[in-house]
PDB file of C-alpha atoms and ligand atoms in Angstrom:
ATOM      1  CA  MET A   1      -0.073  -0.262   0.117  1.00 81.00           C
ATOM      2  CA  PRO A   2       1.400   3.517  -0.865  1.00 89.00           C
ATOM      3  CA  GLU A   3       2.179   5.135   2.415  1.00 94.00           C
ATOM      4  CA  LEU A   4       2.955   8.963   2.897  1.00 97.00           C
ATOM      5  CA  PRO A   5       6.057   9.173   0.768  1.00 96.00           C
ATOM      6  CA  GLU A   6       4.190   7.490  -2.150  1.00 94.00           C
ATOM      7  CA  VAL A   7       1.005  10.092  -1.643  1.00 95.00           C
ATOM      8  CA  GLU A   8       3.334  12.778  -1.335  1.00 96.00           C
ATOM      9  CA  THR A   9       4.948  11.761  -4.276  1.00 94.00           C
ATOM     10  CA  ILE A  10       1.827  11.873  -6.377  1.00 94.00           C
ATOM     11  CA  ARG A  11       0.608  15.272  -5.197  1.00 96.00           C
ATOM     12  CA  ARG A  12       3.738  16.938  -6.150  1.00 95.00           C
ATOM     13  CA  HIS A  13       3.407  15.159  -9.472  1.00 93.00           C
ATOM     14  CA  LEU A  14       0.015  16.573 -10.199  1.00 94.00           C
ATOM     15  CA  ALA A  15      -0.314  19.364  -8.400  1.00 96.00           C
ATOM     16  CA  PRO A  16       0.957  21.277 -11.181  1.00 95.00           C
ATOM     17  CA  HIS A  17      -1.740  19.707 -13.544  1.00 93.00           C
ATOM     18  CA  VAL A  18      -4.576  20.062 -11.918  1.00 95.00           C
ATOM     19  CA  GLU A  19      -4.436  23.522  -9.402  1.00 97.00           C
ATOM     20  CA  GLY A  20      -6.217  26.276 -11.327  1.00 96.00           C
ATOM     21  CA  ARG A  21      -7.910  23.970 -13.450  1.00 96.00           C
ATOM     22  CA  THR A  22     -11.929  23.165 -13.370  1.00 97.00           C
ATOM     23  CA  LEU A  23     -12.791  19.469 -12.749  1.00 98.00           C
ATOM     24  CA  GLU A  24     -15.393  19.536 -15.547  1.00 97.00           C
ATOM     25  CA  ARG A  25     -16.597  16.080 -15.088  1.00 97.00           C
ATOM     26  CA  LEU A  26     -16.061  13.262 -12.489  1.00 98.00           C
ATOM     27  CA  GLU A  27     -16.877  10.131 -14.074  1.00 97.00           C
ATOM     28  CA  ILE A  28     -17.196   7.390 -11.513  1.00 97.00           C
ATOM     29  CA  HIS A  29     -17.925   3.669 -12.898  1.00 96.00           C
ATOM     30  CA  ASP A  30     -17.893   1.646  -9.898  1.00 96.00           C
ATOM     31  CA  ALA A  31     -20.523   2.904  -7.120  1.00 96.00           C
ATOM     32  CA  ARG A  32     -18.538   1.127  -4.303  1.00 97.00           C
ATOM     33  CA  TRP A  33     -15.578   4.590  -4.562  1.00 97.00           C
ATOM     34  CA  SER A  34     -17.798   6.916  -3.560  1.00 97.00           C
ATOM     35  CA  LEU A  35     -19.921   5.099  -0.414  1.00 96.00           C
ATOM     36  CA  PRO A  36     -21.766   6.284   1.202  1.00 95.00           C
ATOM     37  CA  LEU A  37     -22.778   8.469  -1.259  1.00 97.00           C
ATOM     38  CA  ALA A  38     -24.468   7.574  -4.751  1.00 98.00           C
ATOM     39  CA  PRO A  39     -21.498   8.237  -7.612  1.00 98.00           C
ATOM     40  CA  SER A  40     -23.724  11.131  -9.128  1.00 98.00           C
ATOM     41  CA  GLU A  41     -23.939  12.573  -5.507  1.00 98.00           C
ATOM     42  CA  LEU A  42     -20.424  12.586  -5.315  1.00 98.00           C
ATOM     43  CA  SER A  43     -20.244  14.263  -8.821  1.00 98.00           C
ATOM     44  CA  ALA A  44     -22.857  16.790  -8.715  1.00 98.00           C
ATOM     45  CA  ALA A  45     -21.086  18.369  -5.415  1.00 97.00           C
ATOM     46  CA  VAL A  46     -17.554  18.958  -7.143  1.00 98.00           C
ATOM     47  CA  GLU A  47     -18.029  19.099 -10.933  1.00 98.00           C
ATOM     48  CA  GLY A  48     -17.575  22.432 -12.611  1.00 97.00           C
ATOM     49  CA  ARG A  49     -15.625  23.903  -9.871  1.00 98.00           C
ATOM     50  CA  GLU A  50     -12.079  25.198  -9.502  1.00 98.00           C
ATOM     51  CA  ILE A  51      -9.163  23.049  -8.051  1.00 98.00           C
ATOM     52  CA  GLU A  52      -7.778  25.172  -5.629  1.00 98.00           C
ATOM     53  CA  ARG A  53      -5.199  22.959  -4.020  1.00 98.00           C
ATOM     54  CA  LEU A  54      -4.244  19.586  -3.885  1.00 98.00           C
ATOM     55  CA  GLY A  55      -3.005  18.756  -0.636  1.00 98.00           C
ATOM     56  CA  ARG A  56      -2.623  15.609   1.527  1.00 98.00           C
ATOM     57  CA  ARG A  57      -3.360  14.342   5.048  1.00 98.00           C
ATOM     58  CA  GLY A  58      -1.667  11.014   6.060  1.00 97.00           C
ATOM     59  CA  LYS A  59      -1.991   8.709   2.920  1.00 97.00           C
ATOM     60  CA  TYR A  60      -5.248  10.389   1.458  1.00 98.00           C
ATOM     61  CA  LEU A  61      -4.999  13.178  -1.146  1.00 98.00           C
ATOM     62  CA  VAL A  62      -7.269  16.174  -0.639  1.00 98.00           C
ATOM     63  CA  TRP A  63      -8.508  18.003  -3.267  1.00 98.00           C
ATOM     64  CA  GLU A  64      -9.549  21.403  -2.230  1.00 98.00           C
ATOM     65  CA  PHE A  65     -12.310  22.798  -4.419  1.00 98.00           C
ATOM     66  CA  GLU A  66     -13.387  26.497  -5.070  1.00 97.00           C
ATOM     67  CA  ASP A  67     -16.370  27.014  -1.783  1.00 96.00           C
ATOM     68  CA  ASP A  68     -14.918  24.765   0.712  1.00 97.00           C
ATOM     69  CA  ALA A  69     -16.074  21.130  -1.032  1.00 98.00           C
ATOM     70  CA  TYR A  70     -13.382  18.357  -0.604  1.00 98.00           C
ATOM     71  CA  LEU A  71     -12.668  15.373  -2.079  1.00 98.00           C
ATOM     72  CA  MET A  72     -10.590  13.049   0.057  1.00 98.00           C
ATOM     73  CA  LEU A  73      -8.763  10.049  -1.900  1.00 98.00           C
ATOM     74  CA  HIS A  74      -7.464   7.196  -1.001  1.00 97.00           C
ATOM     75  CA  LEU A  75      -5.503   4.996  -2.641  1.00 94.00           C
ATOM     76  CA  ARG A  76      -5.596   1.451  -0.474  1.00 93.00           C
ATOM     77  CA  MET A  77      -4.187  -1.681  -1.367  1.00 88.00           C
ATOM     78  CA  THR A  78      -3.749  -0.936  -5.898  1.00 88.00           C
ATOM     79  CA  GLY A  79      -5.027   2.490  -6.595  1.00 91.00           C
ATOM     80  CA  THR A  80      -3.330   4.627  -9.392  1.00 90.00           C
ATOM     81  CA  LEU A  81      -3.689   7.946 -10.673  1.00 92.00           C
ATOM     82  CA  LEU A  82      -2.229   8.219 -14.225  1.00 91.00           C
ATOM     83  CA  LEU A  83      -2.863  10.939 -16.154  1.00 89.00           C
ATOM     84  CA  SER A  84      -3.553  10.761 -20.231  1.00 82.00           C
ATOM     85  CA  PRO A  85      -2.607   7.362 -20.333  1.00 79.00           C
ATOM     86  CA  PRO A  86      -1.918   6.281 -23.714  1.00 75.00           C
ATOM     87  CA  GLU A  87      -4.006   3.163 -23.035  1.00 78.00           C
ATOM     88  CA  ARG A  88      -7.234   2.248 -20.996  1.00 78.00           C
ATOM     89  CA  SER A  89      -6.970  -0.174 -17.865  1.00 85.00           C
ATOM     90  CA  LYS A  90     -10.074  -2.132 -17.263  1.00 90.00           C
ATOM     91  CA  HIS A  91      -9.853  -1.694 -13.877  1.00 93.00           C
ATOM     92  CA  THR A  92     -10.483   2.166 -14.456  1.00 95.00           C
ATOM     93  CA  ARG A  93     -12.781   3.123 -11.317  1.00 96.00           C
ATOM     94  CA  VAL A  94     -12.782   6.925 -11.995  1.00 97.00           C
ATOM     95  CA  THR A  95     -12.193   9.162 -14.433  1.00 96.00           C
ATOM     96  CA  PHE A  96     -11.555  12.669 -13.929  1.00 97.00           C
ATOM     97  CA  ARG A  97     -12.091  15.034 -16.925  1.00 96.00           C
ATOM     98  CA  LEU A  98      -9.572  18.356 -16.708  1.00 94.00           C
ATOM     99  CA  GLY A  99     -10.617  20.445 -19.654  1.00 85.00           C
ATOM    100  CA  ASP A 100      -7.970  18.703 -22.382  1.00 82.00           C
ATOM    101  CA  GLY A 101      -6.838  16.327 -20.047  1.00 88.00           C
ATOM    102  CA  GLU A 102      -8.075  12.983 -18.006  1.00 92.00           C
ATOM    103  CA  LEU A 103      -6.758  11.657 -15.129  1.00 95.00           C
ATOM    104  CA  LEU A 104      -7.398   7.881 -14.382  1.00 95.00           C
ATOM    105  CA  PHE A 105      -8.103   6.202 -11.277  1.00 95.00           C
ATOM    106  CA  VAL A 106      -7.371   2.831 -11.918  1.00 93.00           C
ATOM    107  CA  ASP A 107      -7.507  -0.023  -9.153  1.00 93.00           C
ATOM    108  CA  PRO A 108      -7.447  -3.881  -9.207  1.00 91.00           C
ATOM    109  CA  ARG A 109      -8.572  -4.634  -6.284  1.00 91.00           C
ATOM    110  CA  ARG A 110     -11.166  -2.011  -5.824  1.00 94.00           C
ATOM    111  CA  PHE A 111     -10.554  -0.841  -2.205  1.00 95.00           C
ATOM    112  CA  GLY A 112      -9.739   2.723  -2.965  1.00 96.00           C
ATOM    113  CA  THR A 113     -12.067   5.209  -1.877  1.00 97.00           C
ATOM    114  CA  GLY A 114     -13.613   8.825  -2.656  1.00 98.00           C
ATOM    115  CA  GLU A 115     -14.793  10.401  -0.310  1.00 98.00           C
ATOM    116  CA  LEU A 116     -16.928  14.064   0.173  1.00 98.00           C
ATOM    117  CA  ALA A 117     -16.478  16.989   3.142  1.00 98.00           C
ATOM    118  CA  LEU A 118     -18.621  20.088   2.603  1.00 98.00           C
ATOM    119  CA  GLY A 119     -17.006  23.012   4.769  1.00 98.00           C
ATOM    120  CA  PRO A 120     -13.999  23.175   6.545  1.00 97.00           C
ATOM    121  CA  GLU A 121     -15.455  21.248   9.721  1.00 98.00           C
ATOM    122  CA  ALA A 122     -16.686  18.524   8.033  1.00 98.00           C
ATOM    123  CA  LEU A 123     -13.368  18.088   6.677  1.00 98.00           C
ATOM    124  CA  ASP A 124     -11.927  18.348   9.822  1.00 97.00           C
ATOM    125  CA  SER A 125     -14.208  15.805  11.799  1.00 98.00           C
ATOM    126  CA  PHE A 126     -13.615  13.678   9.080  1.00 98.00           C
ATOM    127  CA  PHE A 127      -9.479  13.319   9.651  1.00 98.00           C
ATOM    128  CA  ALA A 128      -9.878  14.391  13.864  1.00 97.00           C
ATOM    129  CA  SER A 129     -12.040  10.172  13.804  1.00 96.00           C
ATOM    130  CA  ARG A 130      -9.176   8.695  11.685  1.00 97.00           C
ATOM    131  CA  LEU A 131      -5.824  10.349  11.797  1.00 98.00           C
ATOM    132  CA  GLY A 132      -3.236  11.250  14.440  1.00 98.00           C
ATOM    133  CA  VAL A 133      -0.466  13.698  14.037  1.00 98.00           C
ATOM    134  CA  GLU A 134       1.233  14.675  10.904  1.00 98.00           C
ATOM    135  CA  PRO A 135       4.925  13.513  10.874  1.00 98.00           C
ATOM    136  CA  PHE A 136       6.095  16.559   8.960  1.00 98.00           C
ATOM    137  CA  GLU A 137       4.089  19.049  11.545  1.00 98.00           C
ATOM    138  CA  PRO A 138       5.863  20.510  14.287  1.00 98.00           C
ATOM    139  CA  GLU A 139       3.745  19.134  17.192  1.00 97.00           C
ATOM    140  CA  PHE A 140       5.328  15.419  16.238  1.00 98.00           C
ATOM    141  CA  THR A 141       8.163  15.949  18.767  1.00 98.00           C
ATOM    142  CA  GLY A 142       9.745  13.443  20.488  1.00 98.00           C
ATOM    143  CA  ALA A 143       7.968  13.924  23.678  1.00 98.00           C
ATOM    144  CA  HIS A 144       4.706  13.895  21.635  1.00 98.00           C
ATOM    145  CA  LEU A 145       5.631  10.224  20.370  1.00 98.00           C
ATOM    146  CA  HIS A 146       6.363   9.093  24.077  1.00 98.00           C
ATOM    147  CA  ALA A 147       3.371  10.581  25.737  1.00 98.00           C
ATOM    148  CA  LEU A 148       1.909   8.603  22.912  1.00 97.00           C
ATOM    149  CA  ALA A 149       3.755   5.672  23.621  1.00 97.00           C
ATOM    150  CA  ARG A 150       3.070   5.946  27.208  1.00 96.00           C
ATOM    151  CA  HIS A 151      -0.397   4.521  27.344  1.00 93.00           C
ATOM    152  CA  CYS A 152       0.098   1.741  24.357  1.00 96.00           C
ATOM    153  CA  ARG A 153       0.624  -1.909  25.651  1.00 96.00           C
ATOM    154  CA  ALA A 154       1.479  -2.996  21.928  1.00 97.00           C
ATOM    155  CA  PRO A 155       4.485  -2.882  20.153  1.00 97.00           C
ATOM    156  CA  ILE A 156       5.841   0.157  18.756  1.00 98.00           C
ATOM    157  CA  LYS A 157       5.581  -1.091  15.508  1.00 98.00           C
ATOM    158  CA  ALA A 158       2.059  -1.405  15.998  1.00 98.00           C
ATOM    159  CA  MET A 159       2.089   1.720  17.511  1.00 98.00           C
ATOM    160  CA  LEU A 160       3.499   3.221  14.688  1.00 98.00           C
ATOM    161  CA  LEU A 161       0.797   1.572  12.015  1.00 98.00           C
ATOM    162  CA  ASP A 162      -1.794   2.628  14.171  1.00 98.00           C
ATOM    163  CA  GLN A 163      -3.075   5.921  11.650  1.00 98.00           C
ATOM    164  CA  LYS A 164      -5.419   7.261  14.652  1.00 97.00           C
ATOM    165  CA  ARG A 165      -1.974   7.909  16.539  1.00 97.00           C
ATOM    166  CA  ILE A 166       0.508   8.714  13.707  1.00 98.00           C
ATOM    167  CA  ALA A 167      -0.812   9.511  10.290  1.00 98.00           C
ATOM    168  CA  GLY A 168       0.862   8.046   6.909  1.00 97.00           C
ATOM    169  CA  VAL A 169       3.256   5.410   8.234  1.00 97.00           C
ATOM    170  CA  GLY A 170       3.263   1.824   6.611  1.00 96.00           C
ATOM    171  CA  ASN A 171       5.204  -1.268   6.667  1.00 96.00           C
ATOM    172  CA  ILE A 172       7.798  -0.469   4.635  1.00 95.00           C
ATOM    173  CA  TYR A 173       8.671   2.895   6.747  1.00 97.00           C
ATOM    174  CA  ALA A 174       7.828   1.597   9.980  1.00 98.00           C
ATOM    175  CA  ASP A 175      10.813  -0.814   9.505  1.00 98.00           C
ATOM    176  CA  GLU A 176      13.377   1.975   8.431  1.00 98.00           C
ATOM    177  CA  ALA A 177      12.491   4.166  11.290  1.00 98.00           C
ATOM    178  CA  LEU A 178      12.872   1.406  13.922  1.00 98.00           C
ATOM    179  CA  PHE A 179      16.158   0.276  12.455  1.00 98.00           C
ATOM    180  CA  ARG A 180      17.281   4.345  12.237  1.00 98.00           C
ATOM    181  CA  ALA A 181      16.438   4.420  15.729  1.00 98.00           C
ATOM    182  CA  GLN A 182      17.842   0.594  17.304  1.00 98.00           C
ATOM    183  CA  VAL A 183      14.671  -0.338  18.498  1.00 98.00           C
ATOM    184  CA  HIS A 184      12.817  -3.812  18.495  1.00 98.00           C
ATOM    185  CA  PRO A 185       9.795  -3.636  16.640  1.00 98.00           C
ATOM    186  CA  LEU A 186       8.194  -6.077  19.307  1.00 97.00           C
ATOM    187  CA  ARG A 187       9.427  -3.473  22.267  1.00 98.00           C
ATOM    188  CA  ARG A 188       6.283  -2.715  24.131  1.00 97.00           C
ATOM    189  CA  ALA A 189       5.656   1.105  23.219  1.00 98.00           C
ATOM    190  CA  ASP A 190       5.141   1.557  26.954  1.00 97.00           C
ATOM    191  CA  GLN A 191       8.132   0.559  27.788  1.00 97.00           C
ATOM    192  CA  LEU A 192      10.399   2.798  25.604  1.00 98.00           C
ATOM    193  CA  THR A 193      12.808   5.289  27.522  1.00 97.00           C
ATOM    194  CA  ARG A 194      12.326   9.352  26.384  1.00 97.00           C
ATOM    195  CA  LYS A 195      15.694   8.507  24.328  1.00 98.00           C
ATOM    196  CA  GLN A 196      14.234   5.780  22.691  1.00 98.00           C
ATOM    197  CA  ALA A 197      10.831   7.903  21.591  1.00 98.00           C
ATOM    198  CA  GLU A 198      12.960  10.810  20.414  1.00 98.00           C
ATOM    199  CA  ALA A 199      14.919   8.496  18.312  1.00 98.00           C
ATOM    200  CA  VAL A 200      11.773   6.522  16.606  1.00 98.00           C
ATOM    201  CA  ARG A 201      10.392   9.993  16.215  1.00 98.00           C
ATOM    202  CA  ASP A 202      13.752  10.921  14.217  1.00 98.00           C
ATOM    203  CA  GLY A 203      13.793   7.680  12.803  1.00 98.00           C
ATOM    204  CA  VAL A 204      10.249   7.945  11.287  1.00 98.00           C
ATOM    205  CA  VAL A 205      10.860  11.875   9.560  1.00 98.00           C
ATOM    206  CA  ALA A 206      14.134  10.597   8.207  1.00 98.00           C
ATOM    207  CA  SER A 207      13.101   7.568   6.718  1.00 98.00           C
ATOM    208  CA  LEU A 208       9.754   9.404   5.296  1.00 97.00           C
ATOM    209  CA  GLN A 209      11.990  11.812   4.266  1.00 97.00           C
ATOM    210  CA  ALA A 210      14.243   9.666   2.506  1.00 96.00           C
ATOM    211  CA  GLY A 211      11.416   8.015   0.766  1.00 96.00           C
ATOM    212  CA  ILE A 212       9.999  11.421  -0.573  1.00 96.00           C
ATOM    213  CA  GLU A 213      13.876  12.250  -1.917  1.00 95.00           C
ATOM    214  CA  ALA A 214      13.860   8.813  -3.783  1.00 92.00           C
ATOM    215  CA  LYS A 215       9.906   9.948  -5.217  1.00 89.00           C
ATOM    216  CA  GLY A 216       8.482   6.644  -2.958  1.00 90.00           C
ATOM    217  CA  ALA A 217       9.254   2.795  -3.099  1.00 88.00           C
ATOM    218  CA  THR A 218       7.976   1.054  -6.139  1.00 82.00           C
ATOM    219  CA  ILE A 219       6.815  -2.465  -4.663  1.00 70.00           C
ATOM    220  CA  ASP A 220       3.642  -3.933  -5.541  1.00 61.00           C
ATOM    221  CA  ASP A 221       1.395  -1.251  -7.952  1.00 58.00           C
ATOM    222  CA  PHE A 222       2.511   1.631  -7.236  1.00 59.00           C
ATOM    223  CA  ARG A 223       3.454   4.241  -9.969  1.00 66.00           C
ATOM    224  CA  HIS A 224       3.491   7.636 -10.493  1.00 70.00           C
ATOM    225  CA  PRO A 225       0.574   9.989 -12.454  1.00 74.00           C
ATOM    226  CA  ASP A 226       2.642   9.618 -15.460  1.00 69.00           C
ATOM    227  CA  GLY A 227       3.525   5.580 -15.566  1.00 67.00           C
ATOM    228  CA  VAL A 228       7.620   6.571 -13.705  1.00 68.00           C
ATOM    229  CA  SER A 229       8.450   4.480 -10.459  1.00 76.00           C
ATOM    230  CA  GLY A 230       9.836   5.841  -7.871  1.00 84.00           C
ATOM    231  CA  THR A 231      13.524   4.187  -6.666  1.00 86.00           C
ATOM    232  CA  PHE A 232      13.396   4.070  -2.783  1.00 88.00           C
ATOM    233  CA  GLN A 233      13.030   0.239  -2.794  1.00 86.00           C
ATOM    234  CA  ASP A 234      16.451   0.484  -3.711  1.00 87.00           C
ATOM    235  CA  ARG A 235      17.605   2.111  -0.686  1.00 91.00           C
ATOM    236  CA  PHE A 236      15.923   0.375   2.064  1.00 94.00           C
ATOM    237  CA  LEU A 237      18.296   0.009   5.190  1.00 96.00           C
ATOM    238  CA  ILE A 238      16.392  -3.205   6.557  1.00 97.00           C
ATOM    239  CA  HIS A 239      12.880  -3.559   4.855  1.00 95.00           C
ATOM    240  CA  LEU A 240      12.941  -6.638   2.469  1.00 94.00           C
ATOM    241  CA  ARG A 241      16.285  -7.592   3.215  1.00 95.00           C
ATOM    242  CA  GLU A 242      16.273 -10.649   5.068  1.00 96.00           C
ATOM    243  CA  ASP A 243      19.372 -13.013   5.154  1.00 97.00           C
ATOM    244  CA  GLU A 244      21.279 -10.099   3.675  1.00 98.00           C
ATOM    245  CA  PRO A 245      23.948  -8.488   6.104  1.00 98.00           C
ATOM    246  CA  CYS A 246      23.013  -5.368   8.092  1.00 98.00           C
ATOM    247  CA  VAL A 247      24.492  -2.146   6.686  1.00 98.00           C
ATOM    248  CA  ARG A 248      25.382  -1.028  10.379  1.00 98.00           C
ATOM    249  CA  CYS A 249      26.648  -4.144  11.847  1.00 98.00           C
ATOM    250  CA  GLY A 250      26.887  -6.766   9.231  1.00 98.00           C
ATOM    251  CA  ARG A 251      24.824  -9.543  10.944  1.00 98.00           C
ATOM    252  CA  ALA A 252      21.986 -11.121   8.449  1.00 98.00           C
ATOM    253  CA  VAL A 253      18.317  -9.372   8.629  1.00 98.00           C
ATOM    254  CA  ARG A 254      15.858 -11.588  10.099  1.00 97.00           C
ATOM    255  CA  LYS A 255      12.198 -11.830   8.874  1.00 97.00           C
ATOM    256  CA  LEU A 256       9.601 -11.694  11.692  1.00 96.00           C
ATOM    257  CA  ARG A 257       6.001 -11.039  12.466  1.00 95.00           C
ATOM    258  CA  ALA A 258       5.130  -7.967  14.297  1.00 95.00           C
ATOM    259  CA  ALA A 259       1.801  -6.470  14.510  1.00 94.00           C
ATOM    260  CA  GLY A 260       0.302  -9.023  11.761  1.00 94.00           C
ATOM    261  CA  ARG A 261       3.006  -7.882   9.263  1.00 95.00           C
ATOM    262  CA  GLY A 262       6.293  -9.303   7.792  1.00 96.00           C
ATOM    263  CA  THR A 263       8.625  -7.235   9.825  1.00 97.00           C
ATOM    264  CA  TYR A 264      12.625  -7.133   8.912  1.00 98.00           C
ATOM    265  CA  VAL A 265      15.537  -6.592  12.030  1.00 98.00           C
ATOM    266  CA  CYS A 266      18.997  -6.709  12.971  1.00 98.00           C
ATOM    267  CA  GLU A 267      18.656  -8.165  16.144  1.00 97.00           C
ATOM    268  CA  LYS A 268      22.085  -6.853  16.863  1.00 98.00           C
ATOM    269  CA  CYS A 269      21.131  -3.683  16.561  1.00 98.00           C
ATOM    270  CA  GLN A 270      18.078  -3.575  17.262  1.00 98.00           C
ATOM    271  CA  PRO A 271      18.158  -6.104  20.966  1.00 97.00           C
ATOM    272  CA  ARG A 272      15.133  -7.822  20.903  1.00 96.00           C
ATOM    273  CA  PRO A 273      13.341  -7.256  24.857  1.00 95.00           C
ATOM    274  CA  ARG A 274      13.269 -10.359  27.285  1.00 91.00           C
ATOM    275  CA  TYR A 275       9.672 -10.470  27.372  1.00 90.00           C
ATOM    276  CA  ALA A 276       9.301 -11.006  23.432  1.00 86.00           C
ATOM    277  CA  ALA A 277      11.972 -13.858  23.458  1.00 78.00           C
ATOM    278  CA  SER A 278      11.690 -16.560  20.600  1.00 61.00           C
ATOM    279  CA  ALA A 279       8.105 -17.323  19.885  1.00 52.00           C
ATOM    280  CA  SER A 280       6.738 -14.847  17.807  1.00 46.00           C
ATOM    281  CA  SER A 281       9.513 -15.273  15.083  1.00 46.00           C
ATOM    282  CA  ALA A 282       9.369 -19.603  15.589  1.00 43.00           C
ATOM    283  CA  ARG A 283       5.577 -19.438  14.850  1.00 44.00           C
ATOM    284  CA  ALA A 284       5.671 -17.246  11.753  1.00 45.00           C
ATOM    285  CA  PRO A 285       4.359 -18.675   8.772  1.00 46.00           C
ATOM    286  CA  SER A 286       6.515 -18.848   6.028  1.00 44.00           C
ATOM    287  CA  ARG A 287       5.935 -16.325   3.257  1.00 46.00           C
ATOM    288  CA  SER A 288       7.378 -15.005   0.546  1.00 45.00           C
ATOM    289  CA  ALA A 289      10.146 -11.875   1.331  1.00 42.00           C
ATOM    290  CA  ARG A 290       7.730  -9.917  -0.905  1.00 44.00           C
ATOM    291  CA  THR A 291       5.050  -8.093   1.496  1.00 42.00           C
ATOM    292  CA  SER A 292       2.374  -5.565   0.488  1.00 42.00           C
ATOM    293  CA  SER A 293       1.952  -3.023   2.510  1.00 41.00           C
TER     294      SER A 293
HETATM  295 ZN1  LIG B 301      22.654  -4.501  12.695  1.00 83.68          ZN
END
């Protein structure tokens, strides 16, 4: 699943093509996309309006239209936005018509969504119930992360994946952040020291930044709106590197399960806490190294 850096990459790509233009038509070919609204209701609310800004919150792209109408688009597992692609895909679920150009939302597994908010208060309440702190906002400090962690008995990896606590981090960037912080993914969040919380916060920001600089990671179906791919998968420090030598210490990277996800760790750099001894990895079902996030 695209995470914050992939969605931010798409946003930066698309913004110059859509900002200041009018969405002439929004053709929704799959009624599931706009639930709970009928396709016609959603289209009627945004068609004919100028797109003032393309924003992002967590893993959502936020289309800001004139008169405070907002469309919150989530790509989920396999969604991609393609600008005037040369050929049609049978998986096209939505067509955005922008004068001479068109933008297609292509989504083979059909989990992607488009939701409407009318007015800034509706937008705020939409996100207030779904998303926690935005990692690049100044309020996301080590102290903030430590405060979140103190009330969380789950492993730190599970906490990082919880969008209601921290927005935008998924499986790739959680692994990368914890490796940078030298914290084991199975360490209980409420047992992080203040110093570890600082390191995890810094690890989250640094790994997300590195992802954005590489224009996202291309695993599974992620593509840029012009069909080009990101390169962050070539720069992973730990994620998907099972059995390869750790870039810090040389010991083989291990794969285990944490928060129900394939998780990569160097157990020398990220010492396993005693209470998380053995079992979780021994019990883990064998899976291919390719993991969707
Ligand atoms: Zn290591």
